[in-house]
Amino acid sequence: MKGLFSALLVPFDEEGNIKEQGLREIVRQNIDVQQVDGLYVNGSSGENFMLTTEQKKAVFKIASEENNGDVKLIAQVGSINLDEAIELGKYATELGYDSLSAVTPFYYKFTFDEIKNYYNAITEATGNNMIIYAIPALTGVSVSMDQFDELFQNEKIIGVKYTDANFFMLERLRKKYPNKLIYSGFDEMLIYGVVSGVDGAIGSTFNINGKRAKQIMELCHAGKVAEAYEVQHVTNDLIEKVLDLGLYQTLKEVLNVKGIDAGICKKPMHSFDSGKKGEVKQLVTDFDL
Ligand code: SI3
């Protein structure tokens, strides 16, 4: 379960339907071209929180069929509807997903006890392993060190996808929990995560820039941090531009330019600004995507 996991993009048509063939092409692009070690399915990058339960199941099924055992699979099943999270967790477990992951429940100000019960309920009902998806900037939920201590008492909770820039806490977690899996979540800060000893990374931009991300990890592991930093600089020149043009819209547009049917984003997210298509073509050339 170590290494680089692409947070899988999901292509939609104008009506918000999943484009199955395009999704299969994105899975293959990640495995065959970006050479990632795994896929993180139905995360933020999959626009998961805007999908129906049936659509989420369809994404799990198509991704696992197309993967066909090639790389490791993590199923993000988190939902503030706990029944849905459990239903999805059971479904992904039956499909053979290597681990579940669930975002911390959001919107309502859930108490820590409620959050802990949510994770314990999912692991108990599914019997599968769980990776906590901590992304305080989007959920407003910050998990403290003491709370991680409590959550990690559940042996089925095998790690955390740590999408935060608190590197002091990351260092503390790494030292205290050498046997839990820690995944870095911000692609633009990958090098700091790797130097802090993460086991892997999960990110959206790996769908188009996985090879460079892998280089950053490998160079750091070989002790060549200065060289890794040069690759991070190039990566961040790319990410800065992608964020400026619109994150998921631009990642999809890059794939579209490469001949992969990545469709468009699901409403209410807007589609890529067609007046800027030339800028994306330039990105593909400039960054050799
Ligand atoms: O699907 C997912 O859950 C993710 O891709 C999470 C991941 O941490 C990404 N975060 C979000 C909110 O998309 C990052 O990869 C992020 O897109 C990237 O670092 C650019 O900011």
GROMACS .gro file of C-alpha atoms and ligand atoms in nm:
model
  310
    1MET     CA    1   0.000   0.000   0.000
    2LYS     CA    2   0.301   0.231  -0.025
    3GLY     CA    3   0.376   0.466  -0.315
    4LEU     CA    4   0.199   0.705  -0.542
    5PHE     CA    5  -0.181   0.690  -0.571
    6SER     CA    6  -0.367   0.892  -0.832
    7ALA     CA    7  -0.687   1.047  -0.702
    8LEU     CA    8  -0.889   0.931  -0.998
    9LEU     CA    9  -1.063   1.190  -1.215
   10VAL     CA   10  -1.409   1.094  -1.340
   11PRO     CA   11  -1.538   1.216  -1.679
   12PHE     CA   12  -1.895   1.344  -1.710
   13ASP     CA   13  -2.111   1.443  -2.004
   14GLU     CA   14  -2.328   1.756  -2.024
   15GLU     CA   15  -2.608   1.579  -1.833
   16GLY     CA   16  -2.378   1.471  -1.550
   17ASN     CA   17  -2.363   1.105  -1.657
   18ILE     CA   18  -2.039   0.913  -1.614
   19LYS     CA   19  -1.856   0.851  -1.941
   20GLU     CA   20  -1.764   0.489  -1.890
   21GLN     CA   21  -1.518   0.449  -2.176
   22GLY     CA   22  -1.345   0.773  -2.078
   23LEU     CA   23  -1.315   0.656  -1.718
   24ARG     CA   24  -1.154   0.335  -1.839
   25GLU     CA   25  -0.909   0.539  -2.047
   26ILE     CA   26  -0.818   0.753  -1.744
   27VAL     CA   27  -0.755   0.441  -1.537
   28ARG     CA   28  -0.525   0.304  -1.809
   29GLN     CA   29  -0.349   0.642  -1.848
   30ASN     CA   30  -0.270   0.640  -1.476
   31ILE     CA   31  -0.144   0.284  -1.470
   32ASP     CA   32   0.029   0.253  -1.808
   33VAL     CA   33   0.159   0.605  -1.867
   34GLN     CA   34   0.188   0.774  -1.526
   35GLN     CA   35   0.293   0.442  -1.371
   36VAL     CA   36   0.125   0.507  -1.039
   37ASP     CA   37   0.124   0.242  -0.768
   38GLY     CA   38  -0.244   0.274  -0.694
   39LEU     CA   39  -0.571   0.455  -0.745
   40TYR     CA   40  -0.772   0.651  -0.489
   41VAL     CA   41  -1.127   0.617  -0.615
   42ASN     CA   42  -1.419   0.853  -0.545
   43GLY     CA   43  -1.220   1.119  -0.367
   44SER     CA   44  -1.251   1.494  -0.409
   45SER     CA   45  -1.094   1.465  -0.756
   46GLY     CA   46  -1.366   1.221  -0.855
   47GLU     CA   47  -1.620   1.495  -0.770
   48ASN     CA   48  -1.760   1.231  -0.538
   49PHE     CA   49  -1.966   1.455  -0.314
   50MET     CA   50  -2.186   1.554  -0.608
   51LEU     CA   51  -2.268   1.197  -0.717
   52THR     CA   52  -2.562   0.970  -0.643
   53THR     CA   53  -2.498   0.647  -0.455
   54GLU     CA   54  -2.552   0.452  -0.779
   55GLN     CA   55  -2.298   0.667  -0.961
   56LYS     CA   56  -2.044   0.615  -0.684
   57LYS     CA   57  -2.095   0.239  -0.712
   58ALA     CA   58  -2.056   0.255  -1.090
   59VAL     CA   59  -1.723   0.437  -1.052
   60PHE     CA   60  -1.598   0.174  -0.803
   61LYS     CA   61  -1.701  -0.107  -1.038
   62ILE     CA   62  -1.560   0.037  -1.361
   63ALA     CA   63  -1.230   0.134  -1.195
   64SER     CA   64  -1.183  -0.209  -1.043
   65GLU     CA   65  -1.276  -0.391  -1.365
   66GLU     CA   66  -1.037  -0.181  -1.573
   67ASN     CA   67  -0.761  -0.211  -1.315
   68ASN     CA   68  -0.803  -0.587  -1.314
   69GLY     CA   69  -0.553  -0.634  -1.031
   70ASP     CA   70  -0.277  -0.419  -1.184
   71VAL     CA   71  -0.236  -0.171  -0.896
   72LYS     CA   72  -0.368  -0.123  -0.542
   73LEU     CA   73  -0.710   0.033  -0.499
   74ILE     CA   74  -0.841   0.254  -0.219
   75ALA     CA   75  -1.215   0.331  -0.206
   76GLN     CA   76  -1.317   0.664  -0.056
   77VAL     CA   77  -1.662   0.596   0.091
   78GLY     CA   78  -1.699   0.886   0.332
   79SER     CA   79  -2.038   1.053   0.352
   80ILE     CA   80  -2.226   1.234   0.623
   81ASN     CA   81  -2.497   0.977   0.556
   82LEU     CA   82  -2.340   0.694   0.756
   83ASP     CA   83  -2.575   0.438   0.601
   84GLU     CA   84  -2.446   0.534   0.259
   85ALA     CA   85  -2.084   0.516   0.376
   86ILE     CA   86  -2.143   0.163   0.506
   87GLU     CA   87  -2.330   0.054   0.193
   88LEU     CA   88  -2.047   0.184  -0.026
   89GLY     CA   89  -1.786   0.032   0.203
   90LYS     CA   90  -1.947  -0.311   0.176
   91TYR     CA   91  -1.978  -0.274  -0.200
   92ALA     CA   92  -1.613  -0.174  -0.251
   93THR     CA   93  -1.500  -0.450  -0.015
   94GLU     CA   94  -1.689  -0.710  -0.222
   95LEU     CA   95  -1.521  -0.572  -0.534
   96GLY     CA   96  -1.184  -0.643  -0.372
   97TYR     CA   97  -1.067  -0.290  -0.287
   98ASP     CA   98  -0.748  -0.312  -0.080
   99SER     CA   99  -0.862  -0.054   0.173
  100LEU     CA  100  -1.139   0.192   0.241
  101SER     CA  101  -1.089   0.556   0.318
  102ALA     CA  102  -1.343   0.803   0.451
  103VAL     CA  103  -1.338   1.179   0.476
  104THR     CA  104  -1.403   1.311   0.826
  105PRO     CA  105  -1.778   1.383   0.846
  106PHE     CA  106  -1.839   1.748   0.768
  107TYR     CA  107  -2.098   2.029   0.748
  108TYR     CA  108  -2.250   1.973   1.095
  109LYS     CA  109  -2.012   2.034   1.381
  110PHE     CA  110  -1.982   1.669   1.477
  111THR     CA  111  -1.820   1.601   1.814
  112PHE     CA  112  -1.506   1.391   1.822
  113ASP     CA  113  -1.703   1.102   1.972
  114GLU     CA  114  -1.939   1.115   1.677
  115ILE     CA  115  -1.647   1.115   1.436
  116LYS     CA  116  -1.486   0.820   1.614
  117ASN     CA  117  -1.813   0.625   1.614
  118TYR     CA  118  -1.848   0.693   1.240
  119TYR     CA  119  -1.510   0.534   1.163
  120ASN     CA  120  -1.567   0.244   1.401
  121ALA     CA  121  -1.911   0.178   1.252
  122ILE     CA  122  -1.768   0.160   0.898
  123THR     CA  123  -1.479  -0.071   0.988
  124GLU     CA  124  -1.704  -0.295   1.197
  125ALA     CA  125  -1.972  -0.326   0.929
  126THR     CA  126  -1.730  -0.385   0.640
  127GLY     CA  127  -1.440  -0.568   0.806
  128ASN     CA  128  -1.209  -0.375   0.570
  129ASN     CA  129  -0.917  -0.151   0.658
  130MET     CA  130  -0.966   0.225   0.679
  131ILE     CA  131  -0.753   0.526   0.593
  132ILE     CA  132  -0.874   0.850   0.749
  133TYR     CA  133  -0.910   1.129   0.494
  134ALA     CA  134  -0.810   1.444   0.681
  135ILE     CA  135  -0.854   1.762   0.479
  136PRO     CA  136  -0.930   2.042   0.727
  137ALA     CA  137  -0.924   2.320   0.467
  138LEU     CA  138  -1.233   2.173   0.299
  139THR     CA  139  -1.413   2.001   0.588
  140GLY     CA  140  -1.331   2.242   0.872
  141VAL     CA  141  -1.244   1.933   1.078
  142SER     CA  142  -0.897   1.929   1.233
  143VAL     CA  143  -0.797   1.605   1.404
  144SER     CA  144  -0.564   1.667   1.698
  145MET     CA  145  -0.279   1.441   1.803
  146ASP     CA  146  -0.479   1.311   2.100
  147GLN     CA  147  -0.768   1.235   1.868
  148PHE     CA  148  -0.541   1.048   1.626
  149ASP     CA  149  -0.422   0.848   1.930
  150GLU     CA  150  -0.781   0.745   1.999
  151LEU     CA  151  -0.870   0.673   1.636
  152PHE     CA  152  -0.557   0.463   1.582
  153GLN     CA  153  -0.657   0.236   1.870
  154ASN     CA  154  -0.888   0.074   1.615
  155GLU     CA  155  -0.646  -0.163   1.442
  156LYS     CA  156  -0.851  -0.150   1.123
  157ILE     CA  157  -0.760   0.217   1.092
  158ILE     CA  158  -0.431   0.164   0.915
  159GLY     CA  159  -0.342   0.520   0.824
  160VAL     CA  160  -0.425   0.870   0.721
  161LYS     CA  161  -0.438   1.068   0.400
  162TYR     CA  162  -0.292   1.385   0.539
  163THR     CA  163  -0.396   1.683   0.326
  164ASP     CA  164  -0.263   1.956   0.550
  165ALA     CA  165   0.035   2.188   0.564
  166ASN     CA  166   0.100   2.131   0.936
  167PHE     CA  167   0.438   1.962   0.900
  168PHE     CA  168   0.508   1.973   1.273
  169MET     CA  169   0.209   1.750   1.330
  170LEU     CA  170   0.311   1.529   1.037
  171GLU     CA  171   0.654   1.480   1.194
  172ARG     CA  172   0.494   1.399   1.532
  173LEU     CA  173   0.259   1.147   1.371
  174ARG     CA  174   0.543   0.982   1.179
  175LYS     CA  175   0.757   0.942   1.490
  176LYS     CA  176   0.476   0.810   1.706
  177TYR     CA  177   0.320   0.582   1.446
  178PRO     CA  178   0.596   0.421   1.237
  179ASN     CA  179   0.360   0.138   1.142
  180LYS     CA  180   0.061   0.342   1.029
  181LEU     CA  181   0.044   0.446   0.664
  182ILE     CA  182   0.073   0.819   0.609
  183TYR     CA  183  -0.004   0.964   0.267
  184SER     CA  184   0.083   1.318   0.167
  185GLY     CA  185  -0.216   1.501   0.018
  186PHE     CA  186  -0.095   1.828  -0.130
  187ASP     CA  187   0.092   1.760  -0.455
  188GLU     CA  188   0.254   2.104  -0.447
  189MET     CA  189   0.410   2.015  -0.109
  190LEU     CA  190   0.502   1.657  -0.194
  191ILE     CA  191   0.873   1.699  -0.126
  192TYR     CA  192   0.811   1.813   0.233
  193GLY     CA  193   0.592   1.513   0.294
  194VAL     CA  194   0.846   1.272   0.151
  195VAL     CA  195   1.130   1.424   0.353
  196SER     CA  196   0.905   1.386   0.660
  197GLY     CA  197   0.889   1.013   0.587
  198VAL     CA  198   0.541   0.961   0.442
  199ASP     CA  199   0.470   0.617   0.297
  200GLY     CA  200   0.311   0.756  -0.012
  201ALA     CA  201   0.107   1.030  -0.167
  202ILE     CA  202  -0.246   1.064  -0.302
  203GLY     CA  203  -0.313   1.343  -0.547
  204SER     CA  204  -0.518   1.479  -0.832
  205THR     CA  205  -0.233   1.609  -1.046
  206PHE     CA  206  -0.077   1.262  -1.067
  207ASN     CA  207  -0.342   1.190  -1.336
  208ILE     CA  208  -0.128   1.405  -1.568
  209ASN     CA  209   0.205   1.448  -1.386
  210GLY     CA  210   0.251   1.120  -1.201
  211LYS     CA  211   0.591   1.049  -1.352
  212ARG     CA  212   0.740   1.369  -1.210
  213ALA     CA  213   0.581   1.308  -0.871
  214LYS     CA  214   0.736   0.962  -0.867
  215GLN     CA  215   1.074   1.114  -0.952
  216ILE     CA  216   1.042   1.348  -0.652
  217MET     CA  217   0.978   1.051  -0.425
  218GLU     CA  218   1.257   0.839  -0.568
  219LEU     CA  219   1.514   1.120  -0.560
  220CYS     CA  220   1.431   1.196  -0.197
  221HIS     CA  221   1.455   0.829  -0.105
  222ALA     CA  222   1.800   0.823  -0.271
  223GLY     CA  223   1.905   1.122  -0.060
  224LYS     CA  224   1.913   1.355  -0.362
  225VAL     CA  225   1.695   1.622  -0.208
  226ALA     CA  226   1.836   1.913  -0.408
  227GLU     CA  227   1.757   1.729  -0.733
  228ALA     CA  228   1.412   1.641  -0.604
  229TYR     CA  229   1.356   2.006  -0.529
  230GLU     CA  230   1.432   2.096  -0.891
  231VAL     CA  231   1.159   1.854  -1.002
  232GLN     CA  232   0.922   2.000  -0.741
  233HIS     CA  233   0.991   2.346  -0.888
  234VAL     CA  234   0.885   2.230  -1.235
  235THR     CA  235   0.586   2.049  -1.086
  236ASN     CA  236   0.478   2.362  -0.903
  237ASP     CA  237   0.513   2.577  -1.215
  238LEU     CA  238   0.262   2.336  -1.365
  239ILE     CA  239   0.033   2.317  -1.060
  240GLU     CA  240   0.029   2.695  -1.025
  241LYS     CA  241  -0.095   2.726  -1.382
  242VAL     CA  242  -0.349   2.443  -1.334
  243LEU     CA  243  -0.490   2.606  -1.020
  244ASP     CA  244  -0.509   2.937  -1.201
  245LEU     CA  245  -0.706   2.787  -1.492
  246GLY     CA  246  -0.934   2.577  -1.264
  247LEU     CA  247  -0.812   2.255  -1.098
  248TYR     CA  248  -1.027   1.962  -1.214
  249GLN     CA  249  -1.139   2.141  -1.532
  250THR     CA  250  -0.778   2.186  -1.644
  251LEU     CA  251  -0.664   1.837  -1.547
  252LYS     CA  252  -0.948   1.701  -1.760
  253GLU     CA  253  -0.869   1.936  -2.044
  254VAL     CA  254  -0.507   1.819  -2.045
  255LEU     CA  255  -0.630   1.461  -2.081
  256ASN     CA  256  -0.873   1.568  -2.355
  257VAL     CA  257  -0.585   1.729  -2.545
  258LYS     CA  258  -0.395   1.401  -2.513
  259GLY     CA  259  -0.686   1.218  -2.681
  260ILE     CA  260  -0.835   1.070  -2.362
  261ASP     CA  261  -1.207   1.132  -2.320
  262ALA     CA  262  -1.200   1.304  -1.979
  263GLY     CA  263  -1.533   1.479  -2.041
  264ILE     CA  264  -1.625   1.778  -1.829
  265CYS     CA  265  -1.693   1.848  -1.461
  266LYS     CA  266  -2.028   1.779  -1.299
  267LYS     CA  267  -2.257   2.074  -1.233
  268PRO     CA  268  -2.260   2.294  -1.032
  269MET     CA  269  -1.890   2.293  -1.121
  270HIS     CA  270  -1.841   2.482  -1.441
  271SER     CA  271  -1.680   2.344  -1.755
  272PHE     CA  272  -1.342   2.446  -1.886
  273ASP     CA  273  -1.338   2.795  -2.037
  274SER     CA  274  -1.320   2.715  -2.410
  275GLY     CA  275  -1.140   3.044  -2.474
  276LYS     CA  276  -0.842   2.908  -2.283
  277LYS     CA  277  -0.794   2.579  -2.468
  278GLY     CA  278  -0.482   2.718  -2.634
  279GLU     CA  279  -0.320   2.767  -2.292
  280VAL     CA  280  -0.376   2.402  -2.209
  281LYS     CA  281  -0.222   2.287  -2.537
  282GLN     CA  282   0.077   2.502  -2.447
  283LEU     CA  283   0.096   2.337  -2.102
  284VAL     CA  284   0.098   1.992  -2.259
  285THR     CA  285   0.389   2.094  -2.480
  286ASP     CA  286   0.582   2.298  -2.224
  287PHE     CA  287   0.562   2.033  -1.952
  288ASP     CA  288   0.580   1.734  -2.183
  289LEU     CA  289   0.258   1.592  -2.037
  290SI3     O1  290  -0.944   1.296  -0.468
  290SI3     C1  291  -0.893   1.342  -0.365
  290SI3     O2  292  -0.944   1.321  -0.256
  290SI3     C2  293  -0.773   1.426  -0.379
  290SI3     O3  294  -0.725   1.444  -0.488
  290SI3     C3  295  -0.716   1.489  -0.262
  290SI3     C4  296  -0.585   1.559  -0.288
  290SI3     O4  297  -0.532   1.591  -0.164
  290SI3     C5  298  -0.605   1.681  -0.373
  290SI3     N1  299  -0.692   1.771  -0.303
  290SI3     C6  300  -0.800   1.822  -0.359
  290SI3     C7  301  -0.893   1.898  -0.272
  290SI3     O5  302  -0.825   1.810  -0.477
  290SI3     C8  303  -0.470   1.741  -0.410
  290SI3     O6  304  -0.410   1.651  -0.498
  290SI3     C9  305  -0.486   1.877  -0.479
  290SI3     O7  306  -0.578   1.869  -0.586
  290SI3    C10  307  -0.354   1.926  -0.534
  290SI3     O8  308  -0.257   1.925  -0.434
  290SI3    C11  309  -0.368   2.067  -0.595
  290SI3     O9  310  -0.390   2.161  -0.493
   0.00000   0.00000   0.00000
